[in-house]
Coordinates of C-alpha atoms in Angstrom, one line a residue:
A1 CA 192.7 -67.9 186.4
L2 CA 193.8 -69.8 183.3
E3 CA 197.6 -70.2 184.6
N4 CA 196.6 -71.6 188.0
C5 CA 193.7 -73.6 186.4
P6 CA 194.6 -77.5 186.0
P7 CA 195.0 -79.4 183.1
I8 CA 191.9 -79.6 180.9
P9 CA 191.3 -83.5 180.5
E10 CA 190.9 -84.8 177.0
I11 CA 187.2 -85.1 175.2
L12 CA 187.9 -87.6 172.5
P13 CA 190.0 -90.2 172.2
E14 CA 193.7 -90.0 170.5
Q15 CA 193.1 -92.4 167.7
A16 CA 190.4 -89.7 166.2
T17 CA 193.0 -86.8 166.9
S18 CA 196.8 -88.0 167.0
R19 CA 197.5 -87.7 162.9
F20 CA 195.7 -84.6 162.5
G21 CA 198.6 -82.6 164.3
F22 CA 195.9 -80.6 166.8
P23 CA 197.3 -79.8 169.9
S24 CA 195.7 -81.2 172.9
R25 CA 192.9 -79.8 174.4
D26 CA 194.4 -78.2 177.4
A27 CA 196.7 -76.3 175.5
A28 CA 194.6 -75.3 172.8
V29 CA 192.4 -73.7 175.7
R30 CA 195.3 -71.9 176.6
Q31 CA 196.2 -70.9 173.0
I32 CA 193.4 -69.6 172.0
H33 CA 193.4 -67.3 175.9
L34 CA 196.5 -66.5 176.2
P35 CA 198.6 -66.6 172.7
D36 CA 202.4 -66.7 172.7
E37 CA 204.0 -63.4 171.0
K38 CA 205.2 -65.7 168.3
T39 CA 201.8 -66.9 167.1
D40 CA 200.7 -65.9 163.8
S41 CA 197.5 -62.8 164.5
A42 CA 196.0 -63.6 161.0
L43 CA 195.3 -67.0 162.0
L44 CA 194.2 -66.2 165.2
N45 CA 191.4 -63.9 163.8
G46 CA 190.7 -66.3 161.2
F47 CA 189.7 -68.9 163.8
A48 CA 192.4 -71.2 161.5
S49 CA 195.1 -71.5 164.0
P50 CA 196.0 -75.2 165.4
A51 CA 194.7 -74.2 168.6
H52 CA 191.3 -73.3 167.1
R53 CA 190.8 -75.8 164.6
K54 CA 191.7 -78.4 167.5
M55 CA 188.3 -77.3 169.5
I56 CA 186.6 -76.6 166.6
F57 CA 186.9 -80.3 165.4
E58 CA 186.0 -81.2 169.0
E59 CA 182.4 -79.2 168.7
F60 CA 181.9 -81.1 165.1
F61 CA 183.6 -84.5 166.8
L62 CA 181.0 -84.7 169.7
L63 CA 177.6 -83.7 167.5
E64 CA 178.7 -86.2 164.7
S65 CA 179.3 -88.9 167.5
A66 CA 175.8 -88.7 168.8
M67 CA 174.4 -88.3 165.2
A68 CA 176.4 -91.9 164.8
I69 CA 175.1 -93.5 167.4
I70 CA 171.3 -92.2 166.8
R71 CA 172.1 -94.1 163.3
S72 CA 173.1 -96.8 164.7
R73 CA 170.3 -97.3 166.6
N74 CA 168.0 -96.8 164.2
T75 CA 169.2 -99.2 161.5
E76 CA 171.4 -101.6 162.0
K77 CA 169.7 -103.4 165.4
V78 CA 166.4 -101.9 164.8
K79 CA 163.5 -104.6 163.1
G80 CA 161.1 -102.0 161.6
V81 CA 158.0 -102.7 159.2
K82 CA 158.8 -104.4 156.2
L83 CA 156.1 -103.4 153.1
R84 CA 155.4 -106.0 150.6
I85 CA 155.9 -103.1 147.0
T86 CA 154.8 -104.6 143.8
K87 CA 154.9 -103.0 140.4
D88 CA 151.3 -103.0 140.6
H89 CA 150.9 -101.1 144.0
V90 CA 153.0 -98.5 142.3
K91 CA 150.9 -98.1 139.1
K92 CA 148.0 -98.5 141.4
A93 CA 149.0 -95.6 142.7
L94 CA 150.4 -93.6 139.9
S95 CA 147.4 -93.8 137.9
L96 CA 145.3 -92.0 140.5
F97 CA 147.5 -88.4 139.3
P98 CA 146.4 -86.1 136.6
F99 CA 149.7 -85.7 135.7
Q100 CA 153.4 -87.9 135.7
L101 CA 155.8 -88.1 138.2
T102 CA 159.3 -86.1 137.1
P103 CA 162.6 -87.8 137.1
D104 CA 163.5 -86.8 140.7
Q105 CA 160.2 -87.7 142.0
R106 CA 160.2 -91.2 140.6
N107 CA 164.1 -91.3 141.9
A108 CA 162.8 -90.0 144.7
L109 CA 160.2 -92.9 145.0
N110 CA 162.2 -95.5 144.3
E111 CA 164.9 -94.8 147.4
I112 CA 162.0 -94.7 149.1
A113 CA 160.6 -98.3 148.3
R114 CA 163.8 -99.6 148.8
D115 CA 163.9 -98.5 152.3
L116 CA 159.8 -99.2 152.8
K117 CA 161.1 -103.0 151.4
S118 CA 163.8 -103.8 154.3
E119 CA 164.0 -104.9 157.6
H120 CA 165.0 -102.0 159.3
P121 CA 162.8 -98.8 159.8
M122 CA 163.4 -96.2 156.6
N123 CA 164.6 -92.4 158.1
R124 CA 165.1 -90.4 155.1
L125 CA 164.3 -86.5 154.9
L126 CA 162.7 -85.8 151.6
Q127 CA 164.4 -82.3 150.5
G128 CA 162.7 -79.9 147.7
D129 CA 161.9 -76.5 146.8
V130 CA 158.4 -74.9 147.3
G131 CA 156.3 -77.3 144.8
C132 CA 158.2 -79.4 144.1
G133 CA 155.8 -82.6 144.4
K134 CA 157.0 -83.8 147.6
T135 CA 153.4 -84.4 149.1
A136 CA 152.7 -86.3 145.8
V137 CA 155.5 -88.7 146.9
A138 CA 154.5 -89.1 150.7
A139 CA 150.5 -89.7 149.4
I140 CA 152.1 -92.9 147.3
I141 CA 153.3 -94.0 150.6
M142 CA 150.7 -93.8 152.4
M143 CA 148.5 -95.7 149.7
I144 CA 151.1 -98.2 149.9
A145 CA 151.3 -98.4 153.3
A146 CA 147.4 -98.8 153.5
E147 CA 147.6 -101.9 150.7
N148 CA 149.6 -103.7 153.2
G149 CA 147.2 -103.3 155.9
Y150 CA 149.5 -100.8 158.2
Q151 CA 148.4 -97.1 158.9
S152 CA 149.8 -94.1 158.1
A153 CA 149.8 -90.1 159.1
I154 CA 151.4 -87.0 158.4
M155 CA 151.6 -84.4 160.8
A156 CA 151.8 -80.7 159.5
P157 CA 153.0 -77.3 161.4
T158 CA 149.3 -75.3 160.7
E159 CA 146.3 -76.6 160.0
I160 CA 145.7 -74.8 156.8
L161 CA 148.5 -77.1 155.6
A162 CA 146.4 -79.9 157.0
E163 CA 143.4 -78.7 155.3
Q164 CA 145.3 -78.9 152.3
H165 CA 146.9 -82.4 152.6
F166 CA 143.8 -83.9 153.5
R167 CA 142.2 -82.7 150.5
N168 CA 144.6 -83.3 148.2
I169 CA 145.2 -87.2 149.1
S170 CA 141.3 -87.2 149.8
A171 CA 141.0 -86.1 145.6
L172 CA 143.5 -88.5 145.1
T173 CA 141.7 -91.6 147.2
A174 CA 138.1 -91.3 146.5
G175 CA 136.8 -94.7 145.6
L176 CA 139.7 -96.7 147.3
P177 CA 138.7 -98.8 150.2
F178 CA 140.7 -96.7 152.6
K179 CA 139.4 -94.4 155.1
I180 CA 141.3 -91.0 155.5
V181 CA 140.7 -88.6 158.3
I182 CA 141.8 -85.8 159.7
L183 CA 143.2 -84.2 163.5
T184 CA 143.8 -80.9 164.0
S185 CA 142.6 -78.6 167.8
G186 CA 140.5 -76.4 165.6
R187 CA 138.1 -79.8 164.3
K188 CA 135.0 -81.0 165.4
G189 CA 134.5 -84.7 166.3
K190 CA 138.0 -84.5 167.4
A191 CA 136.7 -87.5 170.0
E192 CA 135.5 -89.9 166.6
V193 CA 138.6 -89.8 164.6
K194 CA 140.5 -90.6 167.8
K195 CA 138.3 -93.5 168.0
Q196 CA 138.6 -94.6 164.4
I197 CA 142.6 -94.3 164.8
A198 CA 142.9 -96.3 167.8
E199 CA 141.1 -99.3 166.0
G200 CA 142.4 -99.2 162.6
K201 CA 139.6 -97.8 160.9
A202 CA 141.5 -94.9 159.5
N203 CA 143.9 -95.9 156.8
L204 CA 145.2 -92.0 156.2
V205 CA 145.8 -90.3 159.1
I206 CA 146.5 -86.4 158.6
G207 CA 147.0 -83.4 161.2
T208 CA 148.9 -81.2 163.1
H209 CA 150.3 -80.9 166.5
A210 CA 147.4 -82.7 167.6
L211 CA 148.3 -86.2 166.8
I212 CA 151.1 -86.8 169.4
Q213 CA 148.8 -85.6 171.9
E214 CA 148.9 -88.9 174.5
A215 CA 144.8 -88.9 173.8
V216 CA 145.7 -90.5 170.2
S217 CA 146.5 -94.1 169.8
F218 CA 147.4 -96.0 166.8
R219 CA 146.2 -99.7 166.2
K220 CA 148.8 -100.6 163.5
L221 CA 151.4 -97.0 162.8
G222 CA 153.3 -98.3 159.7
V223 CA 154.6 -95.1 158.3
V224 CA 155.3 -91.6 159.8
V225 CA 155.7 -88.6 157.4
I226 CA 156.8 -85.2 159.1
D227 CA 156.1 -82.1 157.1
E228 CA 157.6 -78.9 157.8
Q229 CA 160.4 -80.9 159.9
H230 CA 162.0 -77.1 160.9
R231 CA 158.8 -76.2 162.0
F232 CA 159.2 -79.2 165.2
G233 CA 161.3 -80.1 167.3
V234 CA 163.0 -83.1 167.9
M235 CA 160.9 -84.4 170.7
Q236 CA 158.1 -83.5 168.9
R237 CA 159.3 -86.1 165.8
A238 CA 160.0 -88.8 168.0
E239 CA 156.2 -88.4 170.1
L240 CA 155.1 -89.1 166.7
I241 CA 157.1 -92.4 165.8
S242 CA 156.7 -93.7 169.4
K243 CA 152.6 -94.0 168.6
G244 CA 154.5 -97.3 166.4
A245 CA 156.6 -100.1 166.8
R246 CA 159.5 -98.4 164.7
P247 CA 157.3 -97.5 161.8
N248 CA 159.3 -95.8 158.5
T249 CA 159.7 -92.3 158.8
L250 CA 159.9 -89.9 156.2
I251 CA 160.5 -86.5 156.9
M252 CA 160.2 -83.4 154.3
T253 CA 161.0 -79.8 153.6
A254 CA 160.3 -77.0 151.5
T255 CA 163.3 -75.5 152.6
P256 CA 165.9 -76.8 150.4
I257 CA 168.9 -77.0 153.2
P258 CA 172.4 -76.6 152.4
R259 CA 174.6 -79.2 151.9
T260 CA 177.2 -77.7 155.1
L261 CA 173.7 -77.9 157.2
A262 CA 172.1 -80.8 155.6
L263 CA 175.7 -82.9 156.2
T264 CA 175.2 -81.6 160.3
L265 CA 171.5 -81.9 160.9
Y266 CA 170.3 -84.9 159.0
S267 CA 173.8 -87.3 159.6
D268 CA 170.9 -89.9 161.2
L269 CA 169.1 -89.6 158.3
D270 CA 169.2 -90.8 154.5
I271 CA 168.2 -87.6 151.8
S272 CA 166.4 -87.7 149.1
V273 CA 166.8 -84.6 147.0
I274 CA 163.9 -83.0 144.8
R275 CA 165.1 -80.4 142.4
E276 CA 162.8 -80.5 139.1
M277 CA 159.8 -78.7 139.1
P278 CA 156.7 -80.2 137.4
K279 CA 155.8 -78.8 134.0
G280 CA 153.6 -76.4 133.5
R281 CA 154.6 -74.0 136.2
G282 CA 155.1 -70.4 134.9
R283 CA 157.3 -67.9 135.1
V284 CA 158.3 -65.6 138.4
D285 CA 159.3 -62.3 138.2
T286 CA 160.5 -60.5 141.1
K287 CA 160.9 -57.3 141.4
I288 CA 162.1 -55.2 144.1
I289 CA 159.3 -51.8 144.9
R290 CA 160.3 -48.4 146.2
P291 CA 157.6 -46.6 148.2
S292 CA 157.7 -44.1 145.1
E293 CA 156.8 -46.7 142.6
K294 CA 153.9 -47.9 144.9
R295 CA 151.4 -47.1 142.8
Q296 CA 152.6 -48.7 139.9
A297 CA 152.8 -52.4 141.8
N298 CA 148.9 -51.3 143.1
L299 CA 148.2 -51.0 138.8
L300 CA 150.2 -54.5 138.5
I301 CA 148.0 -56.0 140.9
H302 CA 145.1 -54.7 139.9
R303 CA 145.6 -55.4 136.0
E304 CA 146.4 -59.4 137.1
I305 CA 143.5 -59.9 138.6
S306 CA 141.1 -57.8 135.9
K307 CA 142.8 -60.8 133.9
G308 CA 140.6 -63.3 136.0
R309 CA 144.2 -63.9 138.6
Q310 CA 144.3 -63.7 142.3
G311 CA 146.7 -62.6 144.4
Y312 CA 148.2 -62.0 148.0
I313 CA 149.1 -58.6 150.0
I314 CA 151.4 -60.2 152.8
Y315 CA 152.3 -57.8 156.1
P316 CA 154.8 -58.9 158.8
L317 CA 152.2 -58.2 161.9
V318 CA 148.6 -58.3 162.7
E319 CA 148.5 -55.0 164.4
E320 CA 150.0 -52.0 164.9
S321 CA 152.0 -52.0 167.8
E322 CA 153.7 -49.4 170.2
K323 CA 157.6 -50.6 169.6
S324 CA 156.8 -51.1 165.8
E325 CA 156.3 -49.1 163.0
L326 CA 155.3 -51.4 160.9
K327 CA 151.7 -51.6 158.8
A328 CA 149.6 -54.2 160.4
A329 CA 147.4 -56.1 158.3
T330 CA 144.3 -55.3 160.2
E331 CA 144.4 -51.2 159.6
M332 CA 145.8 -52.0 155.6
Y333 CA 142.7 -54.4 154.7
E334 CA 140.4 -51.6 155.2
T335 CA 142.5 -49.5 153.4
Y336 CA 142.8 -51.3 150.3
R337 CA 139.3 -52.4 151.0
S338 CA 138.0 -49.0 150.9
K339 CA 140.5 -46.9 149.0
I340 CA 142.5 -48.4 146.7
F341 CA 140.8 -51.4 145.3
P342 CA 137.4 -50.8 146.4
D343 CA 136.1 -52.4 143.1
L344 CA 137.7 -55.7 144.1
R345 CA 136.7 -58.8 146.5
L346 CA 138.9 -58.7 149.7
G347 CA 139.8 -61.4 152.5
L348 CA 141.9 -60.6 155.6
V349 CA 144.0 -63.9 157.1
H350 CA 146.5 -63.7 160.2
G351 CA 147.0 -66.1 163.0
R352 CA 145.0 -64.7 166.1
M353 CA 142.2 -65.6 164.1
K354 CA 140.0 -68.6 164.9
P355 CA 140.6 -71.6 162.9
A356 CA 136.9 -71.8 161.6
E357 CA 137.3 -68.0 160.7
K358 CA 140.5 -68.6 159.1
E359 CA 139.2 -71.7 157.0
K360 CA 135.8 -69.6 155.9
V361 CA 138.1 -67.1 154.1
M362 CA 140.8 -69.6 152.8
S363 CA 138.0 -71.6 151.4
A364 CA 136.7 -68.6 149.6
F365 CA 139.7 -67.7 148.6
M366 CA 140.6 -71.2 146.9
N367 CA 136.7 -71.5 145.5
G368 CA 137.7 -68.0 144.0
E369 CA 135.2 -65.9 145.7
L370 CA 137.8 -63.7 146.3
D371 CA 140.6 -61.5 144.5
L372 CA 142.8 -60.6 146.6
L373 CA 144.1 -62.0 150.7
I374 CA 145.6 -59.3 152.3
S375 CA 147.5 -62.2 154.8
T376 CA 150.1 -62.2 157.3
T377 CA 152.9 -65.0 156.8
V378 CA 150.2 -67.8 157.6
V379 CA 150.1 -68.2 154.6
E380 CA 153.8 -69.0 154.2
V381 CA 152.9 -72.7 153.7
G382 CA 149.8 -74.9 152.9
I383 CA 147.8 -72.8 149.7
D384 CA 148.3 -73.7 146.3
Q385 CA 146.1 -71.8 144.5
P386 CA 147.3 -72.3 140.7
N387 CA 145.7 -68.8 140.0
A388 CA 147.2 -66.8 142.0
T389 CA 149.5 -65.1 140.2
V390 CA 150.9 -61.7 142.1
M391 CA 152.4 -61.1 145.7
M392 CA 153.4 -57.6 147.0
V393 CA 155.1 -57.9 150.6
E394 CA 155.2 -54.9 152.6
H395 CA 158.1 -54.5 154.4
A396 CA 160.4 -57.1 152.2
E397 CA 163.2 -55.9 154.2
R398 CA 162.2 -57.5 157.6
F399 CA 161.7 -60.8 156.4
G400 CA 164.5 -63.6 155.7
L401 CA 165.6 -65.3 152.9
A402 CA 163.6 -68.3 153.3
Q403 CA 160.6 -66.9 154.2
L404 CA 160.7 -64.7 151.4
H405 CA 161.1 -67.6 149.6
Q406 CA 158.5 -69.8 150.8
L407 CA 156.1 -66.8 150.4
R408 CA 157.0 -66.4 147.1
G409 CA 156.5 -69.8 146.5
R410 CA 152.4 -69.9 146.4
I411 CA 152.1 -67.8 143.4
G412 CA 153.8 -68.6 139.9
R413 CA 151.9 -72.7 140.6
G414 CA 150.0 -72.3 137.1
P415 CA 150.8 -71.7 134.0
E416 CA 150.5 -67.9 133.5
K417 CA 153.7 -65.6 134.2
S418 CA 153.1 -64.2 137.7
Y419 CA 154.9 -61.5 139.8
C420 CA 156.0 -61.1 143.2
L421 CA 156.6 -57.6 144.2
L422 CA 158.6 -56.9 147.4
A423 CA 157.7 -53.3 149.2
I424 CA 160.4 -51.9 151.1
E425 CA 161.2 -48.6 153.5
Y426 CA 163.9 -47.2 154.2
P427 CA 166.9 -47.2 155.5
L428 CA 168.6 -50.5 154.2
S429 CA 170.5 -52.6 156.3
Q430 CA 173.3 -54.3 154.0
V431 CA 172.1 -57.8 155.1
A432 CA 169.0 -56.6 153.7
R433 CA 170.2 -55.6 150.5
E434 CA 171.7 -58.6 149.5
R435 CA 168.8 -60.8 150.4
L436 CA 166.5 -58.4 148.4
K437 CA 169.4 -58.8 145.6
T438 CA 169.2 -62.7 145.6
M439 CA 165.5 -62.9 145.5
V440 CA 165.4 -60.8 142.5
K441 CA 168.6 -62.8 140.6
T442 CA 166.9 -66.7 141.7
T443 CA 164.1 -68.5 142.4
D444 CA 167.0 -71.3 142.8
G445 CA 165.5 -72.5 146.7
F446 CA 169.2 -74.3 147.1
L447 CA 171.3 -71.0 145.8
I448 CA 168.9 -69.0 148.4
A449 CA 169.2 -71.4 150.9
E450 CA 173.3 -71.4 150.6
K451 CA 173.0 -67.3 150.3
D452 CA 170.4 -67.5 153.7
L453 CA 173.0 -69.6 155.4
E454 CA 176.0 -67.1 154.8
L455 CA 174.2 -64.1 155.7
R456 CA 172.4 -65.3 158.9
G457 CA 175.1 -67.2 160.1
T458 CA 174.3 -70.9 161.0
G459 CA 173.0 -70.2 164.8
D460 CA 169.5 -68.9 163.5
F461 CA 169.1 -70.3 160.5
F462 CA 165.5 -71.8 160.0
G463 CA 165.3 -72.4 163.8
I464 CA 168.1 -74.6 164.2
R465 CA 167.8 -74.2 167.8
Q466 CA 164.6 -75.1 168.0
S467 CA 165.2 -78.2 166.3
G468 CA 167.4 -79.6 168.3
L469 CA 171.0 -77.9 167.1
P470 CA 173.4 -76.9 169.9
A471 CA 174.5 -74.5 169.4
F472 CA 178.3 -74.0 168.1
R473 CA 180.6 -72.0 170.7
I474 CA 183.3 -71.7 168.0
A475 CA 182.6 -73.4 164.9
N476 CA 180.8 -72.0 161.9
L477 CA 179.6 -74.5 159.4
V478 CA 180.8 -72.3 156.5
R479 CA 184.5 -71.5 156.8
D480 CA 184.7 -74.8 159.2
F481 CA 183.2 -77.2 155.8
S482 CA 186.3 -79.4 155.7
L483 CA 186.8 -79.8 159.3
L484 CA 183.0 -81.1 159.7
K485 CA 183.5 -83.7 156.6
L486 CA 186.6 -84.6 158.8
A487 CA 184.8 -84.7 162.0
K488 CA 182.2 -86.8 160.5
Q489 CA 184.3 -89.1 159.2
E490 CA 186.3 -90.1 161.8
A491 CA 183.3 -89.6 164.5
F492 CA 181.2 -92.8 162.4
A493 CA 184.3 -94.5 162.3
L494 CA 184.8 -94.8 166.3
V495 CA 180.8 -95.6 166.9
H496 CA 181.0 -98.6 163.7
D497 CA 183.5 -100.2 166.1
D498 CA 182.3 -99.1 169.3
P499 CA 178.3 -98.6 168.8
E500 CA 177.6 -97.4 172.9
L501 CA 180.9 -96.1 173.7
K502 CA 181.8 -98.9 176.4
K503 CA 185.2 -99.2 175.6
P504 CA 187.7 -98.0 178.2
Q505 CA 189.1 -94.9 175.9
N506 CA 185.5 -93.4 174.5
F507 CA 184.3 -93.1 178.1
P508 CA 185.6 -89.0 178.0
L509 CA 184.0 -88.7 174.9
R510 CA 180.6 -90.7 176.5
R511 CA 180.7 -88.5 179.1
A512 CA 180.6 -85.5 177.4
L513 CA 177.6 -85.9 175.3
S514 CA 175.8 -87.3 178.6
K515 CA 176.0 -84.1 179.6
A516 CA 175.9 -81.6 176.9
W517 CA 173.4 -83.3 174.8
K518 CA 171.9 -86.6 176.4
E519 CA 167.9 -85.1 176.4
K520 CA 168.1 -83.1 172.9
F521 CA 169.1 -86.3 171.4
Q522 CA 167.2 -88.8 173.3
L523 CA 170.7 -90.5 174.4
A524 CA 168.6 -90.8 178.4
D525 CA 171.1 -94.2 178.4
I526 CA 174.2 -92.8 177.5
G527 CA 175.7 -91.7 180.5

């Protein structure tokens, strides 16, 4: 069919590709599908032939052009909410914390402060490992916004995490003339909270997806914080931002992002990184627990709780399914309560519980009224209990690296040594073995993220597709990183020269962006 096909037109402008020695788009497609006998088979199989490199570069160039257009619109041309930040503002906010910020936290705060004092809206990603103190930084800028007479909002992906933010920030701001409210679907009194937000009486607003409902309006929104960005789609993020007149936006993620992915996913954002952990955290030992070692693992759990500590046992599913051999949290809760740990106080939490029921159990655990929490992955984010020193993850071989790392982040938050027990069942795939070895070897979230990207590939890394990044057909972020950097450099240079792609030579690129990614990247007027 290709032999009779008319020439395939170019998408990219000549100046973006001519000096790299790439073949034409038409030649590249034909060479990939119908290589001649002289073509090196090793290059073809390794996606490294000139034809492959041309098409990989094109995929990256399209993505980076879209990112460059978004960045151009968000910064250079647009006036945003400019905040007045003095040393007294920062000093007052810092004095509310019972601890000193780490150097990394202070650096991130300085970078954010520079953005907030600018005439252009801030668009910054704050990434750091589980428990590194991102929320403390977010709380400071929310308080500074309130000092300036602006409202701020933080959107969390789960009610548990929203409740935690509400508790922590309420405790910090106690005694200050700020009104802090929470809006979630499971909370009562939503009508009154919405009224306070609309009238501007609520200074600091914390919530879940409930914040982006049509009925929610802000009087003077100056700062938006999106927590756990990878759990929200691009459009959801945009909906909250649209509640204000170009508010400053801080996006946070506790899933450390490999540099390859950060460069691609967040080209439209400035990036701050917190690598240091707060002082006084205990070491976490991670062990693989084979079926024959289960009794010893239970003894270790009991030993920790007998010291006055608390712990978690995590299961992947809520109830048994005919299609799955996985143990169910509900069934095993009864087994642990009646047979294994009859002398301990146990609680059960899973995603199908009503919010009020879930909150009751979580509060009891946080208040030390429960020794052991049997749970599904709803505790992956949102629980900060320094007294918890032990966790056993059942069927650990079924979990991804990022999720295992997030779960492990629920322990080791106090000064005591903690234990993460990865209970496995055989047989194990080679990928599962690699994941488990990585978890035992390191607690560095950035190293884990790099390994996760290597093992899982780019198509499914912490829900990329849900975040709005189109799946690549031929490009690979790890394998083709050098081409990615090249494409980004060229795309940003082109968009800087022609921000709306209105020059005739850029029309094919403009049409390609409109056809492929107009909606995902909010490029509604590109086309």
